[in-house]
Amino acid sequence: MGARTPIRVVLAGWFSFRHGEATAGDVGAAEAVSAALGGHGIAHDVVWSPHFRSRGPTLEEVDPAAYSHLVFVCGPASGEQVADLHRRFADCTRIAVGVSAVDPRDPALLGFHLVLARDGPGRDPRRDLAADAAPPAPVPVVGVTAAPGQREYGDRGAHSRAHRALARWLVAKDCARVPLDTRLDAADWLHCARPAQFDALVGRMDLVVTTRLHGLVLALRNGVPAVTVDPVVGGAKVAAQGRVWDWPVLTLDGPEAEPDPDRLERLWRWCLAEGRAQARARAHTPAGPLNGLLTEALLDGVGGLRRR
């Protein structure tokens, strides 16, 4: 009897295609399958789209002859890109797992030697593989709110440059980013309709990153620390609020300047450590003076103001 061919698996999914997409569910399913294979000592490589992960290997880089099996994970087992896998890995045993078997006549589905589907016509549904992924380490939930261009500051406005720099910095942070827009809209579900709704959203964040005055103010009012950048050269209203609240705000030194990455990192770490308690303390500070000054003007000096 001949020796058994060693098993080596290439693990692919829609996250592997150059023109596919990577979803949290698909990648979670792949992680669950990878962990199961590794737990049984089965050698395998996961292939990734270069648009999603710059570190390989990619489908184009792996040698099909190096593998005994192709395992396709999650998503619909249909379409030309899936069918192309059968041609590329023609000498491999091909298995689909956790997929939706939408059309039993689809060549992309029929090309697999074994289909372990999660659902499909005439099939008993099975729990999706993404549920089997290992519990992840917690990451901070970070709300991001950006100021629009503010023409009133003229040449001092450096909003575009500041936002591009913040975007490059944020995309490298291991966190769950949530866009926060302070603009209210009662007809669009993507926006909050009332300030209380926005407060409820901000209050669930671990951290806010903002270039907007009310991004800072509403974060601190809800006891949430904020990494804050004033997008106006030299600082303007955002920096002024930082002084009022005794909260650090990064400013730009010139129209070509960008937020300093080292200072951003230090502020990030501070906000996620002792800054939490500092933000909660700010939420309990007394009300500001403006309402009192307005009432005083109306009740005691409105006649004089009118005459002037």
PDB file of C-alpha atoms in Angstrom:
ATOM      1  CA  MET A   1       0.000   0.000   0.000  1.00  0.00           C
ATOM      2  CA  GLY A   2       1.407   3.410  -0.981  1.00  0.00           C
ATOM      3  CA  ALA A   3       2.118   6.195   1.486  1.00  0.00           C
ATOM      4  CA  ARG A   4      -0.752   8.580   2.172  1.00  0.00           C
ATOM      5  CA  THR A   5      -0.380  11.986   0.534  1.00  0.00           C
ATOM      6  CA  PRO A   6       0.237  14.650   3.188  1.00  0.00           C
ATOM      7  CA  ILE A   7      -2.684  17.047   3.624  1.00  0.00           C
ATOM      8  CA  ARG A   8      -1.994  20.699   2.910  1.00  0.00           C
ATOM      9  CA  VAL A   9      -4.946  23.048   2.542  1.00  0.00           C
ATOM     10  CA  VAL A  10      -5.316  26.371   0.812  1.00  0.00           C
ATOM     11  CA  LEU A  11      -8.110  28.242   2.581  1.00  0.00           C
ATOM     12  CA  ALA A  12     -10.003  30.770   0.444  1.00  0.00           C
ATOM     13  CA  GLY A  13     -13.199  32.809   0.445  1.00  0.00           C
ATOM     14  CA  TRP A  14     -14.620  36.003  -0.950  1.00  0.00           C
ATOM     15  CA  PHE A  15     -11.950  37.806   1.061  1.00  0.00           C
ATOM     16  CA  SER A  16      -9.382  36.165  -1.250  1.00  0.00           C
ATOM     17  CA  PHE A  17     -10.586  37.632  -4.536  1.00  0.00           C
ATOM     18  CA  ARG A  18      -8.942  40.731  -5.902  1.00  0.00           C
ATOM     19  CA  HIS A  19     -12.414  41.932  -6.882  1.00  0.00           C
ATOM     20  CA  GLY A  20     -14.241  40.403  -3.930  1.00  0.00           C
ATOM     21  CA  GLU A  21     -14.952  41.807  -0.502  1.00  0.00           C
ATOM     22  CA  ALA A  22     -13.994  41.023   3.055  1.00  0.00           C
ATOM     23  CA  THR A  23     -16.830  41.081   5.566  1.00  0.00           C
ATOM     24  CA  ALA A  24     -16.588  40.586   9.315  1.00  0.00           C
ATOM     25  CA  GLY A  25     -18.640  37.406   8.949  1.00  0.00           C
ATOM     26  CA  ASP A  26     -16.541  35.917   6.145  1.00  0.00           C
ATOM     27  CA  VAL A  27     -13.238  36.648   7.863  1.00  0.00           C
ATOM     28  CA  GLY A  28     -14.588  35.423  11.203  1.00  0.00           C
ATOM     29  CA  ALA A  29     -15.645  32.173   9.534  1.00  0.00           C
ATOM     30  CA  ALA A  30     -12.192  31.792   7.996  1.00  0.00           C
ATOM     31  CA  GLU A  31     -10.581  32.345  11.405  1.00  0.00           C
ATOM     32  CA  ALA A  32     -12.824  29.670  12.908  1.00  0.00           C
ATOM     33  CA  VAL A  33     -11.918  27.165  10.184  1.00  0.00           C
ATOM     34  CA  SER A  34      -8.226  28.030  10.406  1.00  0.00           C
ATOM     35  CA  ALA A  35      -8.273  27.456  14.175  1.00  0.00           C
ATOM     36  CA  ALA A  36     -10.022  24.096  13.707  1.00  0.00           C
ATOM     37  CA  LEU A  37      -7.499  22.946  11.094  1.00  0.00           C
ATOM     38  CA  GLY A  38      -4.593  24.083  13.230  1.00  0.00           C
ATOM     39  CA  GLY A  39      -6.042  22.312  16.245  1.00  0.00           C
ATOM     40  CA  HIS A  40      -5.902  19.046  14.297  1.00  0.00           C
ATOM     41  CA  GLY A  41      -2.403  19.684  12.998  1.00  0.00           C
ATOM     42  CA  ILE A  42      -3.561  20.208   9.415  1.00  0.00           C
ATOM     43  CA  ALA A  43      -1.134  22.435   7.520  1.00  0.00           C
ATOM     44  CA  HIS A  44      -2.849  25.267   5.702  1.00  0.00           C
ATOM     45  CA  ASP A  45      -2.438  28.732   4.230  1.00  0.00           C
ATOM     46  CA  VAL A  46      -5.119  31.443   4.131  1.00  0.00           C
ATOM     47  CA  VAL A  47      -5.062  33.539   0.961  1.00  0.00           C
ATOM     48  CA  TRP A  48      -6.079  37.205   1.043  1.00  0.00           C
ATOM     49  CA  SER A  49      -6.998  39.879  -1.423  1.00  0.00           C
ATOM     50  CA  PRO A  50      -4.135  42.390  -1.697  1.00  0.00           C
ATOM     51  CA  HIS A  51      -6.724  45.150  -1.336  1.00  0.00           C
ATOM     52  CA  PHE A  52      -7.645  43.905   2.143  1.00  0.00           C
ATOM     53  CA  ARG A  53      -4.374  42.665   3.582  1.00  0.00           C
ATOM     54  CA  SER A  54      -1.096  43.732   2.086  1.00  0.00           C
ATOM     55  CA  ARG A  55       0.679  40.778   3.674  1.00  0.00           C
ATOM     56  CA  GLY A  56       0.256  37.691   1.492  1.00  0.00           C
ATOM     57  CA  PRO A  57      -0.119  35.177   0.344  1.00  0.00           C
ATOM     58  CA  THR A  58      -2.538  36.059  -2.430  1.00  0.00           C
ATOM     59  CA  LEU A  59      -4.258  33.676  -4.818  1.00  0.00           C
ATOM     60  CA  GLU A  60      -1.829  34.724  -7.523  1.00  0.00           C
ATOM     61  CA  GLU A  61       1.185  33.991  -5.331  1.00  0.00           C
ATOM     62  CA  VAL A  62       0.385  30.461  -4.177  1.00  0.00           C
ATOM     63  CA  ASP A  63       1.301  27.404  -6.234  1.00  0.00           C
ATOM     64  CA  PRO A  64      -1.726  25.084  -6.622  1.00  0.00           C
ATOM     65  CA  ALA A  65       0.635  22.122  -6.911  1.00  0.00           C
ATOM     66  CA  ALA A  66       1.721  22.698  -3.304  1.00  0.00           C
ATOM     67  CA  TYR A  67      -1.734  21.794  -1.944  1.00  0.00           C
ATOM     68  CA  SER A  68      -3.812  18.660  -1.648  1.00  0.00           C
ATOM     69  CA  HIS A  69      -7.087  20.463  -0.845  1.00  0.00           C
ATOM     70  CA  LEU A  70      -8.854  23.735  -1.524  1.00  0.00           C
ATOM     71  CA  VAL A  71     -11.365  24.779   1.146  1.00  0.00           C
ATOM     72  CA  PHE A  72     -13.731  27.620   0.251  1.00  0.00           C
ATOM     73  CA  VAL A  73     -15.306  29.269   3.284  1.00  0.00           C
ATOM     74  CA  CYS A  74     -18.572  31.195   3.719  1.00  0.00           C
ATOM     75  CA  GLY A  75     -20.628  33.350   1.358  1.00  0.00           C
ATOM     76  CA  PRO A  76     -22.480  32.229  -1.766  1.00  0.00           C
ATOM     77  CA  ALA A  77     -20.843  29.377  -3.683  1.00  0.00           C
ATOM     78  CA  SER A  78     -21.649  30.947  -7.023  1.00  0.00           C
ATOM     79  CA  GLY A  79     -20.251  33.181  -9.710  1.00  0.00           C
ATOM     80  CA  GLU A  80     -17.336  33.256 -12.101  1.00  0.00           C
ATOM     81  CA  GLN A  81     -14.682  33.968  -9.478  1.00  0.00           C
ATOM     82  CA  VAL A  82     -15.618  30.823  -7.556  1.00  0.00           C
ATOM     83  CA  ALA A  83     -15.777  28.826 -10.782  1.00  0.00           C
ATOM     84  CA  ASP A  84     -12.267  30.017 -11.629  1.00  0.00           C
ATOM     85  CA  LEU A  85     -10.972  28.397  -8.443  1.00  0.00           C
ATOM     86  CA  HIS A  86     -11.967  24.989  -9.840  1.00  0.00           C
ATOM     87  CA  ARG A  87      -9.869  25.614 -12.929  1.00  0.00           C
ATOM     88  CA  ARG A  88      -6.894  26.972 -11.000  1.00  0.00           C
ATOM     89  CA  PHE A  89      -6.947  24.210  -8.366  1.00  0.00           C
ATOM     90  CA  ALA A  90      -8.139  21.442 -10.670  1.00  0.00           C
ATOM     91  CA  ASP A  91      -5.813  18.834  -9.147  1.00  0.00           C
ATOM     92  CA  CYS A  92      -6.927  19.560  -5.568  1.00  0.00           C
ATOM     93  CA  THR A  93      -9.825  18.043  -3.682  1.00  0.00           C
ATOM     94  CA  ARG A  94     -12.196  21.003  -3.392  1.00  0.00           C
ATOM     95  CA  ILE A  95     -14.528  21.477  -0.426  1.00  0.00           C
ATOM     96  CA  ALA A  96     -17.008  24.280   0.268  1.00  0.00           C
ATOM     97  CA  VAL A  97     -17.929  24.818   3.912  1.00  0.00           C
ATOM     98  CA  GLY A  98     -20.384  27.209   5.528  1.00  0.00           C
ATOM     99  CA  VAL A  99     -21.603  28.462   2.146  1.00  0.00           C
ATOM    100  CA  SER A 100     -25.030  29.289   0.793  1.00  0.00           C
ATOM    101  CA  ALA A 101     -25.868  26.788  -1.948  1.00  0.00           C
ATOM    102  CA  VAL A 102     -28.230  29.107  -3.792  1.00  0.00           C
ATOM    103  CA  ASP A 103     -28.538  27.377  -7.185  1.00  0.00           C
ATOM    104  CA  PRO A 104     -27.955  23.606  -7.220  1.00  0.00           C
ATOM    105  CA  ARG A 105     -27.237  23.810 -10.969  1.00  0.00           C
ATOM    106  CA  ASP A 106     -24.566  26.513 -10.682  1.00  0.00           C
ATOM    107  CA  PRO A 107     -21.216  25.254 -12.090  1.00  0.00           C
ATOM    108  CA  ALA A 108     -19.445  27.099  -9.286  1.00  0.00           C
ATOM    109  CA  LEU A 109     -21.284  24.948  -6.761  1.00  0.00           C
ATOM    110  CA  LEU A 110     -21.099  21.734  -8.765  1.00  0.00           C
ATOM    111  CA  GLY A 111     -17.310  22.080  -9.060  1.00  0.00           C
ATOM    112  CA  PHE A 112     -16.801  21.173  -5.411  1.00  0.00           C
ATOM    113  CA  HIS A 113     -16.249  17.551  -4.506  1.00  0.00           C
ATOM    114  CA  LEU A 114     -18.005  18.132  -1.174  1.00  0.00           C
ATOM    115  CA  VAL A 115     -20.380  20.904  -0.119  1.00  0.00           C
ATOM    116  CA  LEU A 116     -20.985  21.409   3.611  1.00  0.00           C
ATOM    117  CA  ALA A 117     -23.566  24.146   3.239  1.00  0.00           C
ATOM    118  CA  ARG A 118     -25.077  26.401   5.862  1.00  0.00           C
ATOM    119  CA  ASP A 119     -28.292  26.738   3.820  1.00  0.00           C
ATOM    120  CA  GLY A 120     -29.802  26.077   0.435  1.00  0.00           C
ATOM    121  CA  PRO A 121     -32.864  24.584  -1.271  1.00  0.00           C
ATOM    122  CA  GLY A 122     -33.713  21.202   0.227  1.00  0.00           C
ATOM    123  CA  ARG A 123     -30.938  21.424   2.835  1.00  0.00           C
ATOM    124  CA  ASP A 124     -31.248  21.585   6.605  1.00  0.00           C
ATOM    125  CA  PRO A 125     -29.744  24.911   7.740  1.00  0.00           C
ATOM    126  CA  ARG A 126     -26.642  24.849   9.926  1.00  0.00           C
ATOM    127  CA  ARG A 127     -25.239  27.546  12.195  1.00  0.00           C
ATOM    128  CA  ASP A 128     -22.919  29.942  10.399  1.00  0.00           C
ATOM    129  CA  LEU A 129     -19.204  29.432  10.994  1.00  0.00           C
ATOM    130  CA  ALA A 130     -18.638  33.038  12.086  1.00  0.00           C
ATOM    131  CA  ALA A 131     -20.304  32.156  15.383  1.00  0.00           C
ATOM    132  CA  ASP A 132     -17.498  29.650  16.066  1.00  0.00           C
ATOM    133  CA  ALA A 133     -14.688  32.212  15.896  1.00  0.00           C
ATOM    134  CA  ALA A 134     -12.739  32.603  19.126  1.00  0.00           C
ATOM    135  CA  PRO A 135     -13.903  35.493  21.354  1.00  0.00           C
ATOM    136  CA  PRO A 136     -11.806  38.494  20.343  1.00  0.00           C
ATOM    137  CA  ALA A 137      -9.721  40.634  22.637  1.00  0.00           C
ATOM    138  CA  PRO A 138     -11.684  43.804  23.428  1.00  0.00           C
ATOM    139  CA  VAL A 139     -10.895  46.910  21.409  1.00  0.00           C
ATOM    140  CA  PRO A 140     -12.036  50.475  22.126  1.00  0.00           C
ATOM    141  CA  VAL A 141     -15.122  51.835  20.391  1.00  0.00           C
ATOM    142  CA  VAL A 142     -14.156  55.223  18.954  1.00  0.00           C
ATOM    143  CA  GLY A 143     -16.563  57.835  17.665  1.00  0.00           C
ATOM    144  CA  VAL A 144     -15.176  60.099  14.940  1.00  0.00           C
ATOM    145  CA  THR A 145     -16.689  63.497  14.178  1.00  0.00           C
ATOM    146  CA  ALA A 146     -15.116  65.979  11.790  1.00  0.00           C
ATOM    147  CA  ALA A 147     -15.729  69.670  11.353  1.00  0.00           C
ATOM    148  CA  PRO A 148     -16.824  70.889   7.920  1.00  0.00           C
ATOM    149  CA  GLY A 149     -14.825  73.510   6.088  1.00  0.00           C
ATOM    150  CA  GLN A 150     -15.266  76.820   7.886  1.00  0.00           C
ATOM    151  CA  ARG A 151     -14.780  79.698   5.465  1.00  0.00           C
ATOM    152  CA  GLU A 152     -14.987  82.265   8.244  1.00  0.00           C
ATOM    153  CA  TYR A 153     -11.378  81.421   9.161  1.00  0.00           C
ATOM    154  CA  GLY A 154     -10.062  82.157   5.674  1.00  0.00           C
ATOM    155  CA  ASP A 155      -6.491  81.043   5.021  1.00  0.00           C
ATOM    156  CA  ARG A 156      -6.166  79.750   8.586  1.00  0.00           C
ATOM    157  CA  GLY A 157      -8.476  76.831   7.831  1.00  0.00           C
ATOM    158  CA  ALA A 158      -6.484  73.617   7.398  1.00  0.00           C
ATOM    159  CA  HIS A 159      -9.392  71.201   7.681  1.00  0.00           C
ATOM    160  CA  SER A 160      -8.615  69.010   4.658  1.00  0.00           C
ATOM    161  CA  ARG A 161      -4.994  68.501   5.626  1.00  0.00           C
ATOM    162  CA  ALA A 162      -5.858  67.801   9.258  1.00  0.00           C
ATOM    163  CA  HIS A 163      -8.556  65.301   8.315  1.00  0.00           C
ATOM    164  CA  ARG A 164      -6.328  63.440   5.849  1.00  0.00           C
ATOM    165  CA  ALA A 165      -3.643  63.086   8.511  1.00  0.00           C
ATOM    166  CA  LEU A 166      -6.150  61.913  11.104  1.00  0.00           C
ATOM    167  CA  ALA A 167      -7.582  59.389   8.629  1.00  0.00           C
ATOM    168  CA  ARG A 168      -4.127  57.888   7.970  1.00  0.00           C
ATOM    169  CA  TRP A 169      -3.496  57.681  11.700  1.00  0.00           C
ATOM    170  CA  LEU A 170      -6.902  56.254  12.613  1.00  0.00           C
ATOM    171  CA  VAL A 171      -6.954  53.510   9.985  1.00  0.00           C
ATOM    172  CA  ALA A 172      -3.900  51.973  11.638  1.00  0.00           C
ATOM    173  CA  LYS A 173      -5.477  51.930  15.117  1.00  0.00           C
ATOM    174  CA  ASP A 174      -6.927  48.673  16.406  1.00  0.00           C
ATOM    175  CA  CYS A 175     -10.342  50.010  17.324  1.00  0.00           C
ATOM    176  CA  ALA A 176     -13.977  49.974  16.214  1.00  0.00           C
ATOM    177  CA  ARG A 177     -14.557  53.309  14.467  1.00  0.00           C
ATOM    178  CA  VAL A 178     -18.056  54.820  14.479  1.00  0.00           C
ATOM    179  CA  PRO A 179     -18.835  57.917  12.361  1.00  0.00           C
ATOM    180  CA  LEU A 180     -20.585  60.549  14.489  1.00  0.00           C
ATOM    181  CA  ASP A 181     -22.345  63.433  12.773  1.00  0.00           C
ATOM    182  CA  THR A 182     -23.670  66.190  15.016  1.00  0.00           C
ATOM    183  CA  ARG A 183     -26.077  67.287  12.273  1.00  0.00           C
ATOM    184  CA  LEU A 184     -29.629  66.319  13.204  1.00  0.00           C
ATOM    185  CA  ASP A 185     -32.188  65.125  10.668  1.00  0.00           C
ATOM    186  CA  ALA A 186     -35.660  63.881  11.584  1.00  0.00           C
ATOM    187  CA  ALA A 187     -36.196  62.292   8.154  1.00  0.00           C
ATOM    188  CA  ASP A 188     -32.931  60.367   7.679  1.00  0.00           C
ATOM    189  CA  TRP A 189     -32.314  57.287   9.827  1.00  0.00           C
ATOM    190  CA  LEU A 190     -28.566  57.701   9.413  1.00  0.00           C
ATOM    191  CA  HIS A 191     -28.728  60.808  11.610  1.00  0.00           C
ATOM    192  CA  CYS A 192     -29.980  61.443  15.108  1.00  0.00           C
ATOM    193  CA  ALA A 193     -33.210  63.451  15.276  1.00  0.00           C
ATOM    194  CA  ARG A 194     -32.732  64.928  18.770  1.00  0.00           C
ATOM    195  CA  PRO A 195     -29.754  65.934  20.923  1.00  0.00           C
ATOM    196  CA  ALA A 196     -30.685  63.212  23.440  1.00  0.00           C
ATOM    197  CA  GLN A 197     -30.211  60.594  20.729  1.00  0.00           C
ATOM    198  CA  PHE A 198     -26.752  61.921  19.952  1.00  0.00           C
ATOM    199  CA  ASP A 199     -25.914  61.933  23.660  1.00  0.00           C
ATOM    200  CA  ALA A 200     -27.003  58.287  23.892  1.00  0.00           C
ATOM    201  CA  LEU A 201     -24.671  57.448  21.013  1.00  0.00           C
ATOM    202  CA  VAL A 202     -21.680  59.375  22.341  1.00  0.00           C
ATOM    203  CA  GLY A 203     -22.190  57.982  25.837  1.00  0.00           C
ATOM    204  CA  ARG A 204     -21.579  54.462  24.534  1.00  0.00           C
ATOM    205  CA  MET A 205     -18.179  55.358  23.069  1.00  0.00           C
ATOM    206  CA  ASP A 206     -14.904  54.625  24.834  1.00  0.00           C
ATOM    207  CA  LEU A 207     -13.292  57.560  23.088  1.00  0.00           C
ATOM    208  CA  VAL A 208     -14.118  60.330  20.620  1.00  0.00           C
ATOM    209  CA  VAL A 209     -11.736  61.663  17.970  1.00  0.00           C
ATOM    210  CA  THR A 210     -12.852  65.071  16.761  1.00  0.00           C
ATOM    211  CA  THR A 211     -11.971  68.312  15.025  1.00  0.00           C
ATOM    212  CA  ARG A 212     -15.356  69.771  15.862  1.00  0.00           C
ATOM    213  CA  LEU A 213     -16.220  72.046  18.799  1.00  0.00           C
ATOM    214  CA  HIS A 214     -19.352  70.104  19.696  1.00  0.00           C
ATOM    215  CA  GLY A 215     -17.517  66.836  19.244  1.00  0.00           C
ATOM    216  CA  LEU A 216     -15.375  67.865  22.203  1.00  0.00           C
ATOM    217  CA  VAL A 217     -18.138  69.504  24.243  1.00  0.00           C
ATOM    218  CA  LEU A 218     -20.678  66.701  23.895  1.00  0.00           C
ATOM    219  CA  ALA A 219     -18.061  64.036  24.577  1.00  0.00           C
ATOM    220  CA  LEU A 220     -17.017  65.688  27.835  1.00  0.00           C
ATOM    221  CA  ARG A 221     -20.604  66.436  28.809  1.00  0.00           C
ATOM    222  CA  ASN A 222     -21.180  62.688  28.624  1.00  0.00           C
ATOM    223  CA  GLY A 223     -17.958  61.837  30.470  1.00  0.00           C
ATOM    224  CA  VAL A 224     -16.182  60.458  27.381  1.00  0.00           C
ATOM    225  CA  PRO A 225     -12.540  61.416  26.695  1.00  0.00           C
ATOM    226  CA  ALA A 226     -11.763  63.075  23.377  1.00  0.00           C
ATOM    227  CA  VAL A 227      -8.660  63.192  21.195  1.00  0.00           C
ATOM    228  CA  THR A 228      -9.194  66.687  19.840  1.00  0.00           C
ATOM    229  CA  VAL A 229      -7.495  68.613  17.034  1.00  0.00           C
ATOM    230  CA  ASP A 230      -8.311  72.226  16.174  1.00  0.00           C
ATOM    231  CA  PRO A 231      -8.232  72.376  12.346  1.00  0.00           C
ATOM    232  CA  VAL A 232      -7.648  76.136  12.302  1.00  0.00           C
ATOM    233  CA  VAL A 233      -4.005  77.230  12.243  1.00  0.00           C
ATOM    234  CA  GLY A 234      -2.981  78.587  15.626  1.00  0.00           C
ATOM    235  CA  GLY A 235      -6.199  77.368  17.224  1.00  0.00           C
ATOM    236  CA  ALA A 236      -9.653  78.933  17.256  1.00  0.00           C
ATOM    237  CA  LYS A 237     -12.971  77.951  18.835  1.00  0.00           C
ATOM    238  CA  VAL A 238     -12.051  74.302  19.438  1.00  0.00           C
ATOM    239  CA  ALA A 239      -8.863  75.265  21.264  1.00  0.00           C
ATOM    240  CA  ALA A 240     -10.833  77.879  23.207  1.00  0.00           C
ATOM    241  CA  GLN A 241     -13.212  75.206  24.462  1.00  0.00           C
ATOM    242  CA  GLY A 242     -10.214  73.128  25.435  1.00  0.00           C
ATOM    243  CA  ARG A 243      -9.079  75.971  27.689  1.00  0.00           C
ATOM    244  CA  VAL A 244     -12.558  76.367  29.175  1.00  0.00           C
ATOM    245  CA  TRP A 245     -12.800  72.650  29.973  1.00  0.00           C
ATOM    246  CA  ASP A 246      -9.102  72.365  30.894  1.00  0.00           C
ATOM    247  CA  TRP A 247      -8.776  69.653  28.255  1.00  0.00           C
ATOM    248  CA  PRO A 248      -5.835  69.117  25.876  1.00  0.00           C
ATOM    249  CA  VAL A 249      -6.396  70.187  22.266  1.00  0.00           C
ATOM    250  CA  LEU A 250      -3.762  69.780  19.552  1.00  0.00           C
ATOM    251  CA  THR A 251      -3.253  72.814  17.313  1.00  0.00           C
ATOM    252  CA  LEU A 252      -1.528  73.297  13.963  1.00  0.00           C
ATOM    253  CA  ASP A 253       1.525  75.559  13.678  1.00  0.00           C
ATOM    254  CA  GLY A 254       1.016  76.512  10.044  1.00  0.00           C
ATOM    255  CA  PRO A 255      -1.135  75.960   6.924  1.00  0.00           C
ATOM    256  CA  GLU A 256       1.117  73.072   5.788  1.00  0.00           C
ATOM    257  CA  ALA A 257       1.333  71.490   9.237  1.00  0.00           C
ATOM    258  CA  GLU A 258      -0.367  68.230  10.263  1.00  0.00           C
ATOM    259  CA  PRO A 259      -1.258  66.827  13.684  1.00  0.00           C
ATOM    260  CA  ASP A 260       1.912  65.387  15.161  1.00  0.00           C
ATOM    261  CA  PRO A 261       1.588  61.562  15.233  1.00  0.00           C
ATOM    262  CA  ASP A 262       3.626  61.240  18.431  1.00  0.00           C
ATOM    263  CA  ARG A 263       1.403  63.735  20.238  1.00  0.00           C
ATOM    264  CA  LEU A 264      -1.688  61.964  18.902  1.00  0.00           C
ATOM    265  CA  GLU A 265      -0.374  58.652  20.252  1.00  0.00           C
ATOM    266  CA  ARG A 266       0.366  60.112  23.665  1.00  0.00           C
ATOM    267  CA  LEU A 267      -3.081  61.714  23.837  1.00  0.00           C
ATOM    268  CA  TRP A 268      -4.728  58.453  22.693  1.00  0.00           C
ATOM    269  CA  ARG A 269      -3.018  56.486  25.458  1.00  0.00           C
ATOM    270  CA  TRP A 270      -3.844  59.134  28.058  1.00  0.00           C
ATOM    271  CA  CYS A 271      -7.513  59.241  27.035  1.00  0.00           C
ATOM    272  CA  LEU A 272      -7.845  55.470  27.338  1.00  0.00           C
ATOM    273  CA  ALA A 273      -6.159  55.459  30.758  1.00  0.00           C
ATOM    274  CA  GLU A 274      -6.385  58.317  33.275  1.00  0.00           C
ATOM    275  CA  GLY A 275      -8.269  60.453  30.770  1.00  0.00           C
ATOM    276  CA  ARG A 276     -11.384  58.354  31.407  1.00  0.00           C
ATOM    277  CA  ALA A 277     -11.646  59.542  34.998  1.00  0.00           C
ATOM    278  CA  GLN A 278     -10.772  63.087  33.953  1.00  0.00           C
ATOM    279  CA  ALA A 279     -13.602  63.102  31.396  1.00  0.00           C
ATOM    280  CA  ARG A 280     -16.098  61.762  33.915  1.00  0.00           C
ATOM    281  CA  ALA A 281     -15.082  64.526  36.301  1.00  0.00           C
ATOM    282  CA  ARG A 282     -15.674  67.145  33.596  1.00  0.00           C
ATOM    283  CA  ALA A 283     -19.227  65.837  33.125  1.00  0.00           C
ATOM    284  CA  HIS A 284     -20.078  66.950  36.673  1.00  0.00           C
ATOM    285  CA  THR A 285     -18.700  70.483  36.512  1.00  0.00           C
ATOM    286  CA  PRO A 286     -21.105  73.389  37.161  1.00  0.00           C
ATOM    287  CA  ALA A 287     -22.951  75.024  34.286  1.00  0.00           C
ATOM    288  CA  GLY A 288     -21.137  77.729  32.341  1.00  0.00           C
ATOM    289  CA  PRO A 289     -21.793  81.453  32.801  1.00  0.00           C
ATOM    290  CA  LEU A 290     -23.446  82.344  29.492  1.00  0.00           C
ATOM    291  CA  ASN A 291     -27.032  81.588  30.500  1.00  0.00           C
ATOM    292  CA  GLY A 292     -26.631  83.657  33.646  1.00  0.00           C
ATOM    293  CA  LEU A 293     -25.185  86.560  31.722  1.00  0.00           C
ATOM    294  CA  LEU A 294     -28.040  86.391  29.218  1.00  0.00           C
ATOM    295  CA  THR A 295     -30.673  86.367  31.971  1.00  0.00           C
ATOM    296  CA  GLU A 296     -28.962  89.262  33.709  1.00  0.00           C
ATOM    297  CA  ALA A 297     -28.898  91.262  30.499  1.00  0.00           C
ATOM    298  CA  LEU A 298     -32.557  90.590  29.811  1.00  0.00           C
ATOM    299  CA  LEU A 299     -33.811  91.319  33.305  1.00  0.00           C
ATOM    300  CA  ASP A 300     -31.518  94.156  34.340  1.00  0.00           C
ATOM    301  CA  GLY A 301     -30.098  95.827  31.303  1.00  0.00           C
ATOM    302  CA  VAL A 302     -32.300  95.184  28.303  1.00  0.00           C
ATOM    303  CA  GLY A 303     -33.675  98.725  28.299  1.00  0.00           C
ATOM    304  CA  GLY A 304     -30.228 100.231  28.222  1.00  0.00           C
ATOM    305  CA  LEU A 305     -29.128  97.793  25.549  1.00  0.00           C
ATOM    306  CA  ARG A 306     -32.117  98.755  23.383  1.00  0.00           C
ATOM    307  CA  ARG A 307     -31.401 102.464  23.741  1.00  0.00           C
ATOM    308  CA  ARG A 308     -27.766 101.939  22.792  1.00  0.00           C
TER     309      ARG A 308
END
